Every structure is written in structure tokens, then in C-alpha cells.
Amino acid sequence: MNAPDSEADTGLKVLQADADAAGQRLDQWLAAALGADFSRNRVQTLIRQGAVSIGGVVSDQPKRKMADGDIARIDLPEPEPAEPQGENIPLDVLYEDDSLIVINKPAGLVVHPGAGNWTGTLVNALIHHCGDSLSGIGGVRRPGIVHRLDKETTGVMVVAKSDIAHRALSEAFADHGASGELERAYQALVWGIPPRMTGKVDAHLGRAADRVRRAVVPEGRDDARHAVTHFTVLEKFGEQDLKGVHAASVECRLETGRTHQIRVHMAHIGHPVIGDPDYGQALRTKANRLPEPVQTLVKSFPRQALHAGLLAFLHPVTQIKMSFEAPLPADMQAILDGLRNL
């Protein structure tokens, strides 16, 4: 296979097949020839759109067989603009290069546009912030979301800026780091003190009755998804008895990544996250027995006290392990300080 020639002004690439290419499918050969920036799915889309010609004749069949000496011309379109519009929303950027961006997400920021949140999201902010440095994910100039944090959960997130980064990071998050260096650690403030300093919650999750929340469900249910959370008690607060108000700071590490996983799992073992409006309502009255000023802080806290403090992963291009940490947000730190006085 000869190296591709390109004409930057037109987006044209010219490739010549050699003897090794003979008999290969057009999409298979092109995906290998164009390199890691082009997934096979994207190559197939380009072929079906008529962007590839062999010997001057448009070839729109991905399964066409190649022959030694075939000359392929690929007319690469400019990446299409993302449907969401860029918005000048401030971002706390921890790191950025041509492949990815790492941010410290604040509370209240929805990650992706959707029903009821078509604007003001992280995606809108990233389109504005990154601009032309987004090389295109699947042919569209947009940020590649590879994992999410709930709207009211704070902390470290990584977002892809290129196809190659998107595929590599998506694979890492899909297998939850089993085959790589992915690490995710969250800090949560929970009601009660777990009986053990370390533990594991292994419980399948599925949809609750309202279809927005999640619940622990039997393994055999159709929508059941395996979920495992490991927790470590970092600090204990208050009296450890039936009448006293007690709480704990715990670190949670994910072995899987399901919607609301930490929040549901901690509530399942009797230690819901403080402030959680969906899974901690049963224990909200505990705040009435706290001394001031922490009582007011907890009762007025409008969200779950959950923070993604650590994220580590292999850089998709350099293969160097990168690790990022974000401190607790000020409102959650204030509650932690108040609990320390119990």
C-alpha cells in the first residue's frame, strides 16, 4: 500500500492498492489505509455517500473487492457542525490537548442536551470553548462524551476531541478499566456509619417505577444490569448508636458504571448520600437533630453530596497514564467541616 497523497484545500486523498490489498473489501482496506482517525463505520458511510472512486468511477459498495494497482480517490468532506450551538459557559479546565479535554464539572451543569435541557449544557460549553480544535467525531464537529456525571454531581470528567480519542476512551469506559488503567474515585457524605471500613456492594440495577430513578432489582429481570461498587470509610462523624446522629465520608470506586450507581447502592445498604433528593428522602429528617451551623447547611443543601474526585486513564495517543484530581466544592466542604465538629 502506497502512502496517501492529500490536497489539503479539497480534502482529497489518493491511495494505491498493492498486492497485499488484492481480494480485500474496499471498506476494510480503506480503514486500514487511512489510519486510526477513521473508523470502519465512518469509512463505510463515506463509501455509501459516493465519496470514494476507484479508477475514476464512483464505488458506493463497501464490500467491493480490491485488486493490485487499484487507485482510490477519497473526497473527505469537512466535519459537519454539531447540532447543539456553542454557548459561552465558563469551564474549569484541568487539562487540554488536541485529543481530549479534562474539566472539573460544577453542580447544576447537565452533560448533554436532552428533554428539558436543550441549552446550557456541558456540550454547548465545549463546542464554544474548543471551536475548530474539535476534529470531528464520526464526521461531525462535536465533543465526544465517553462518560457522564449526574447534573448535581461535581468533579472530574474527560471528553474526547477526536475520533481516535473517542474510540479509545469509549472502550476504556465500556470495560470499566478491566483491560487498562482507568480509575474513578468518588467522595460521598452519607448518613450512618457502615459497619465495616471497606466493603463491596454487588447488586443489579434496573429502572424504578417512575422510569427515571434506578433501583436494585433481581438479576433475572429483563432490564437488570450488573453493578459493583467498592467503598472505603474515610471518616466517621457523631455517635454510633441508635439515637445519635452519625454520618461518614466514604470513597467509592466503580467496577461498573451504571446510572445513579453509587447513590442507589449506598441507599441499598442503608447509608444514602446526604442531600440525595431521589434516594435519601427517608433519612432527611436526621438533619433536624444536627447542631448548628451544620444543621442549616445540610437542610439547605439542594443536591446529593457526591463528588468525582479522581479520574485516571491512559492517554489515547501517547499511552501515558494521566491522573487528575479535583478538590471538594466549597458547599460540600462546608458540610464536611461541620460534620467534623459532631
Short mmCIF file of C-alpha atoms in Angstrom, two decimals:
data_model
loop_
_atom_site.label_atom_id
_atom_site.label_comp_id
_atom_site.label_asym_id
_atom_site.label_seq_id
_atom_site.Cartn_x
_atom_site.Cartn_y
_atom_site.Cartn_z
CA MET A 1 0.00 0.00 0.00
CA ASN A 2 1.42 3.35 -1.00
CA ALA A 3 1.26 6.24 1.45
CA PRO A 4 -1.68 8.57 0.86
CA ASP A 5 -1.26 11.81 -1.02
CA SER A 6 -3.53 14.62 0.04
CA GLU A 7 -4.60 18.02 -1.17
CA ALA A 8 -5.47 19.97 1.96
CA ASP A 9 -7.65 22.54 0.14
CA THR A 10 -10.03 19.93 -1.28
CA GLY A 11 -9.81 17.22 1.37
CA LEU A 12 -8.80 14.76 -1.36
CA LYS A 13 -6.75 11.67 -0.57
CA VAL A 14 -5.31 9.32 -3.19
CA LEU A 15 -4.27 5.77 -2.33
CA GLN A 16 -2.91 2.96 -4.47
CA ALA A 17 -3.54 -0.67 -3.59
CA ASP A 18 -0.67 -3.16 -3.72
CA ALA A 19 -0.57 -6.93 -3.98
CA ASP A 20 -1.39 -7.32 -0.28
CA ALA A 21 -4.69 -5.47 -0.82
CA ALA A 22 -5.89 -7.81 -3.58
CA GLY A 23 -9.09 -9.55 -2.53
CA GLN A 24 -9.76 -7.31 0.47
CA ARG A 25 -13.06 -5.48 0.87
CA LEU A 26 -12.91 -1.81 -0.04
CA ASP A 27 -14.06 -0.65 3.41
CA GLN A 28 -11.59 -2.93 5.20
CA TRP A 29 -8.67 -1.79 3.06
CA LEU A 30 -9.55 1.90 3.29
CA ALA A 31 -9.99 1.82 7.08
CA ALA A 32 -6.51 0.34 7.44
CA ALA A 33 -5.01 2.69 4.86
CA LEU A 34 -6.48 5.87 6.33
CA GLY A 35 -5.31 5.04 9.84
CA ALA A 36 -6.74 5.32 13.32
CA ASP A 37 -8.53 8.63 12.69
CA PHE A 38 -11.12 6.80 10.56
CA SER A 39 -13.33 4.08 11.99
CA ARG A 40 -14.65 1.38 9.67
CA ASN A 41 -18.18 2.71 10.20
CA ARG A 42 -17.14 6.15 9.06
CA VAL A 43 -15.36 4.71 6.02
CA GLN A 44 -18.50 2.76 5.08
CA THR A 45 -20.55 5.95 5.36
CA LEU A 46 -18.15 7.81 3.06
CA ILE A 47 -18.31 4.97 0.51
CA ARG A 48 -22.13 4.89 0.51
CA GLN A 49 -22.21 8.69 0.15
CA GLY A 50 -20.23 8.40 -3.09
CA ALA A 51 -17.06 9.97 -1.72
CA VAL A 52 -14.82 7.14 -2.97
CA SER A 53 -13.90 6.39 -6.56
CA ILE A 54 -11.75 3.58 -7.99
CA GLY A 55 -10.09 4.23 -11.33
CA GLY A 56 -12.22 7.34 -11.77
CA VAL A 57 -15.52 5.53 -11.20
CA VAL A 58 -17.53 6.12 -8.03
CA SER A 59 -17.67 2.96 -5.91
CA ASP A 60 -20.51 3.00 -3.38
CA GLN A 61 -20.31 -0.65 -2.29
CA PRO A 62 -18.25 -1.22 0.89
CA LYS A 63 -17.83 -4.93 0.04
CA ARG A 64 -16.25 -4.29 -3.39
CA LYS A 65 -13.10 -6.38 -3.77
CA MET A 66 -9.79 -4.62 -4.33
CA ALA A 67 -7.24 -5.51 -6.99
CA ASP A 68 -3.49 -4.91 -7.14
CA GLY A 69 -2.84 -1.45 -8.58
CA ASP A 70 -6.30 -0.01 -7.94
CA ILE A 71 -6.15 3.74 -7.33
CA ALA A 72 -8.69 5.07 -4.85
CA ARG A 73 -9.60 8.72 -4.53
CA ILE A 74 -11.40 9.74 -1.34
CA ASP A 75 -13.09 13.13 -1.14
CA LEU A 76 -13.21 13.86 2.59
CA PRO A 77 -15.91 16.39 3.49
CA GLU A 78 -15.34 19.00 6.15
CA PRO A 79 -16.72 17.87 9.52
CA GLU A 80 -20.33 18.98 9.86
CA PRO A 81 -21.13 21.45 12.62
CA ALA A 82 -22.66 19.97 15.74
CA GLU A 83 -26.42 20.41 16.05
CA PRO A 84 -26.17 21.98 19.53
CA GLN A 85 -24.91 25.55 19.42
CA GLY A 86 -21.86 26.74 21.29
CA GLU A 87 -22.52 28.81 24.39
CA ASN A 88 -20.08 30.88 26.40
CA ILE A 89 -20.39 28.93 29.64
CA PRO A 90 -17.32 29.13 31.93
CA LEU A 91 -15.38 25.87 32.31
CA ASP A 92 -12.85 24.81 34.92
CA VAL A 93 -10.32 23.17 32.59
CA LEU A 94 -7.81 20.88 34.28
CA TYR A 95 -6.03 19.80 31.08
CA GLU A 96 -6.44 20.10 27.32
CA ASP A 97 -4.61 18.97 24.19
CA ASP A 98 -5.53 18.12 20.57
CA SER A 99 -7.09 14.80 21.61
CA LEU A 100 -9.06 15.50 24.77
CA ILE A 101 -10.11 17.93 27.45
CA VAL A 102 -10.44 17.30 31.19
CA ILE A 103 -12.74 19.50 33.25
CA ASN A 104 -13.94 19.89 36.82
CA LYS A 105 -17.73 19.86 36.37
CA PRO A 106 -19.73 22.11 38.69
CA ALA A 107 -23.08 21.23 40.25
CA GLY A 108 -26.12 22.10 38.16
CA LEU A 109 -24.49 21.51 34.77
CA VAL A 110 -26.22 18.90 32.59
CA VAL A 111 -23.73 16.98 30.44
CA HIS A 112 -25.68 16.51 27.21
CA PRO A 113 -28.67 18.28 25.61
CA GLY A 114 -31.94 16.43 26.08
CA ALA A 115 -35.59 16.81 27.02
CA GLY A 116 -35.91 19.93 29.17
CA ASN A 117 -32.21 20.80 28.77
CA TRP A 118 -31.58 21.70 25.13
CA THR A 119 -29.26 24.58 26.03
CA GLY A 120 -26.88 25.45 28.85
CA THR A 121 -25.21 22.02 28.87
CA LEU A 122 -21.60 20.91 29.02
CA VAL A 123 -21.75 20.02 25.31
CA ASN A 124 -22.83 23.58 24.46
CA ALA A 125 -19.98 24.92 26.59
CA LEU A 126 -17.41 22.62 24.96
CA ILE A 127 -18.48 23.50 21.41
CA HIS A 128 -17.88 27.16 22.23
CA HIS A 129 -14.65 26.54 24.15
CA CYS A 130 -13.00 24.09 21.74
CA GLY A 131 -14.16 25.62 18.46
CA ASP A 132 -12.17 24.39 15.47
CA SER A 133 -9.95 22.22 17.68
CA LEU A 134 -12.77 19.63 17.56
CA SER A 135 -11.55 17.47 14.69
CA GLY A 136 -14.85 15.67 14.33
CA ILE A 137 -16.38 12.60 15.93
CA GLY A 138 -17.85 10.36 13.25
CA GLY A 139 -17.68 13.19 10.73
CA VAL A 140 -19.42 15.71 12.99
CA ARG A 141 -17.57 18.52 14.72
CA ARG A 142 -18.67 17.77 18.25
CA PRO A 143 -17.20 16.74 21.62
CA GLY A 144 -17.14 13.01 22.32
CA ILE A 145 -18.89 12.23 25.60
CA VAL A 146 -17.47 8.94 26.92
CA HIS A 147 -18.91 9.05 30.44
CA ARG A 148 -21.30 11.25 32.38
CA LEU A 149 -21.88 12.72 35.80
CA ASP A 150 -25.37 13.44 37.12
CA LYS A 151 -26.45 17.07 36.85
CA GLU A 152 -25.84 17.76 40.54
CA THR A 153 -22.70 15.62 40.92
CA THR A 154 -19.44 17.53 40.72
CA GLY A 155 -15.93 16.53 39.71
CA VAL A 156 -13.54 15.32 37.05
CA MET A 157 -14.69 14.43 33.53
CA VAL A 158 -12.75 13.68 30.34
CA VAL A 159 -14.17 14.44 26.89
CA ALA A 160 -12.73 13.39 23.53
CA LYS A 161 -11.95 15.92 20.82
CA SER A 162 -11.06 13.48 18.02
CA ASP A 163 -12.31 10.21 16.59
CA ILE A 164 -9.28 8.23 17.74
CA ALA A 165 -9.56 9.57 21.30
CA HIS A 166 -13.30 8.94 21.34
CA ARG A 167 -12.93 5.29 20.35
CA ALA A 168 -10.08 4.57 22.77
CA LEU A 169 -11.70 6.28 25.75
CA SER A 170 -15.10 4.74 24.97
CA GLU A 171 -13.53 1.29 25.02
CA ALA A 172 -11.80 2.01 28.33
CA PHE A 173 -15.04 3.14 29.98
CA ALA A 174 -17.04 0.33 28.38
CA ASP A 175 -14.98 -2.35 30.12
CA HIS A 176 -14.69 -0.20 33.27
CA GLY A 177 -10.90 -0.31 33.21
CA ALA A 178 -10.68 -4.11 33.33
CA SER A 179 -8.16 -4.12 30.48
CA GLY A 180 -6.45 -0.80 31.14
CA GLU A 181 -5.52 1.88 33.63
CA LEU A 182 -8.91 3.51 34.16
CA GLU A 183 -9.57 4.64 37.74
CA ARG A 184 -12.60 6.50 39.08
CA ALA A 185 -12.92 7.50 42.73
CA TYR A 186 -15.81 9.45 44.24
CA GLN A 187 -16.18 11.02 47.68
CA ALA A 188 -19.62 10.85 49.25
CA LEU A 189 -21.03 12.08 52.54
CA VAL A 190 -23.56 9.51 53.75
CA TRP A 191 -25.97 9.06 56.63
CA GLY A 192 -24.86 6.49 59.19
CA ILE A 193 -21.56 4.67 59.56
CA PRO A 194 -21.05 1.43 57.63
CA PRO A 195 -20.21 -1.47 59.98
CA ARG A 196 -17.02 -2.23 58.06
CA MET A 197 -14.27 0.14 56.96
CA THR A 198 -14.26 -1.39 53.48
CA GLY A 199 -16.92 -3.25 51.57
CA LYS A 200 -18.40 -4.14 48.22
CA VAL A 201 -21.96 -3.69 47.00
CA ASP A 202 -22.75 -6.20 44.25
CA ALA A 203 -26.39 -5.66 43.26
CA HIS A 204 -28.07 -5.48 39.86
CA LEU A 205 -29.75 -2.22 38.90
CA GLY A 206 -32.82 -1.59 36.77
CA ARG A 207 -35.50 1.02 36.26
CA ALA A 208 -37.70 2.02 39.16
CA ALA A 209 -41.44 2.56 38.79
CA ASP A 210 -41.07 6.16 37.57
CA ARG A 211 -38.57 5.16 34.84
CA VAL A 212 -36.21 8.00 35.78
CA ARG A 213 -34.83 6.61 39.00
CA ARG A 214 -32.98 3.32 39.36
CA ALA A 215 -33.46 0.53 41.88
CA VAL A 216 -31.85 -2.71 42.97
CA VAL A 217 -33.64 -5.45 41.01
CA PRO A 218 -33.44 -9.26 40.71
CA GLU A 219 -30.67 -10.49 38.44
CA GLY A 220 -33.14 -12.27 36.16
CA ARG A 221 -35.20 -9.18 35.31
CA ASP A 222 -35.02 -8.10 31.65
CA ASP A 223 -33.56 -4.68 32.41
CA ALA A 224 -31.20 -5.85 35.19
CA ARG A 225 -27.63 -4.62 34.76
CA HIS A 226 -24.74 -5.94 36.83
CA ALA A 227 -23.33 -3.24 39.11
CA VAL A 228 -20.46 -3.33 41.60
CA THR A 229 -19.33 -0.51 43.90
CA HIS A 230 -16.37 -0.72 46.29
CA PHE A 231 -16.40 1.65 49.28
CA THR A 232 -13.91 2.70 51.95
CA VAL A 233 -14.84 4.69 55.05
CA LEU A 234 -12.58 7.75 55.22
CA GLU A 235 -14.00 9.45 58.34
CA LYS A 236 -16.72 8.79 60.93
CA PHE A 237 -18.85 11.52 62.49
CA GLY A 238 -21.11 11.60 65.55
CA GLU A 239 -22.36 8.96 67.97
CA GLN A 240 -22.52 5.37 66.78
CA ASP A 241 -25.77 4.34 68.48
CA LEU A 242 -29.46 4.15 67.61
CA LYS A 243 -30.34 7.62 68.94
CA GLY A 244 -27.27 9.59 67.96
CA VAL A 245 -26.86 11.37 64.64
CA HIS A 246 -23.98 9.85 62.79
CA ALA A 247 -22.58 10.10 59.30
CA ALA A 248 -19.49 9.18 57.33
CA SER A 249 -17.27 10.29 54.50
CA VAL A 250 -16.71 7.39 52.13
CA GLU A 251 -14.68 6.83 49.00
CA CYS A 252 -16.49 4.87 46.29
CA ARG A 253 -14.72 3.21 43.38
CA LEU A 254 -16.67 1.88 40.44
CA GLU A 255 -16.20 -1.57 38.96
CA THR A 256 -19.13 -0.85 36.66
CA GLY A 257 -20.67 2.42 35.58
CA ARG A 258 -24.47 2.38 35.79
CA THR A 259 -26.84 5.33 36.04
CA HIS A 260 -27.07 6.58 39.67
CA GLN A 261 -24.99 3.56 40.73
CA ILE A 262 -23.30 4.97 43.84
CA ARG A 263 -26.46 6.71 45.01
CA VAL A 264 -28.61 3.58 44.68
CA HIS A 265 -26.01 1.22 46.12
CA MET A 266 -25.30 3.33 49.19
CA ALA A 267 -29.04 3.72 49.86
CA HIS A 268 -29.46 -0.04 49.37
CA ILE A 269 -27.07 -0.79 52.27
CA GLY A 270 -28.78 1.78 54.49
CA HIS A 271 -26.38 4.70 54.02
CA PRO A 272 -27.89 7.08 51.46
CA VAL A 273 -25.92 10.08 50.26
CA ILE A 274 -26.69 13.19 52.30
CA GLY A 275 -28.97 15.55 50.38
CA ASP A 276 -29.96 12.98 47.77
CA PRO A 277 -33.47 14.03 46.66
CA ASP A 278 -34.22 10.69 44.99
CA TYR A 279 -32.74 8.01 47.23
CA GLY A 280 -32.20 9.72 50.60
CA GLN A 281 -35.62 11.11 51.47
CA ALA A 282 -36.25 8.57 54.23
CA LEU A 283 -33.35 9.93 56.31
CA ARG A 284 -33.67 13.65 55.58
CA THR A 285 -35.24 14.30 58.99
CA LYS A 286 -31.93 13.30 60.59
CA ALA A 287 -30.75 16.81 59.77
CA ASN A 288 -33.20 18.17 62.39
CA ARG A 289 -31.08 16.63 65.15
CA LEU A 290 -27.80 18.14 63.96
CA PRO A 291 -26.37 21.11 65.85
CA GLU A 292 -25.96 24.46 64.17
CA PRO A 293 -24.46 25.56 61.88
CA VAL A 294 -24.22 22.16 60.14
CA GLN A 295 -27.98 21.61 60.51
CA THR A 296 -28.75 24.62 58.33
CA LEU A 297 -26.04 23.64 55.85
CA VAL A 298 -27.45 20.14 55.42
CA LYS A 299 -31.12 21.17 55.31
CA SER A 300 -30.43 23.82 52.67
CA PHE A 301 -28.11 21.62 50.60
CA PRO A 302 -30.05 21.20 47.33
CA ARG A 303 -28.35 18.08 45.93
CA GLN A 304 -26.54 14.85 46.67
CA ALA A 305 -23.18 15.25 48.44
CA LEU A 306 -21.26 13.30 45.81
CA HIS A 307 -18.05 14.38 44.09
CA ALA A 308 -15.93 12.67 41.42
CA GLY A 309 -12.57 13.49 42.96
CA LEU A 310 -10.20 11.31 40.93
CA LEU A 311 -10.04 10.18 37.31
CA ALA A 312 -7.05 8.36 35.81
CA PHE A 313 -6.72 6.83 32.33
CA LEU A 314 -4.26 6.04 29.55
CA HIS A 315 -3.92 8.88 27.08
CA PRO A 316 -5.38 7.51 23.83
CA VAL A 317 -2.47 8.76 21.71
CA THR A 318 0.63 8.85 23.91
CA GLN A 319 -0.40 5.82 26.03
CA ILE A 320 0.91 7.67 29.08
CA LYS A 321 -1.16 7.26 32.24
CA MET A 322 -2.72 10.55 33.27
CA SER A 323 -4.32 11.26 36.64
CA PHE A 324 -6.48 14.23 37.63
CA GLU A 325 -7.97 15.28 40.96
CA ALA A 326 -10.47 17.97 41.87
CA PRO A 327 -11.00 19.28 45.42
CA LEU A 328 -14.40 19.16 47.06
CA PRO A 329 -16.63 22.07 46.05
CA ALA A 330 -16.99 24.72 48.73
CA ASP A 331 -20.58 23.84 49.71
CA MET A 332 -19.76 20.17 50.22
CA GLN A 333 -16.56 21.05 52.07
CA ALA A 334 -18.58 23.23 54.45
CA ILE A 335 -20.81 20.28 55.35
CA LEU A 336 -17.75 18.06 55.85
CA ASP A 337 -16.20 20.63 58.18
CA GLY A 338 -19.45 20.87 60.15
CA LEU A 339 -19.71 17.09 60.49
CA ARG A 340 -16.19 17.00 61.87
CA ASN A 341 -17.43 19.01 64.86
CA LEU A 342 -20.08 16.45 65.85
#
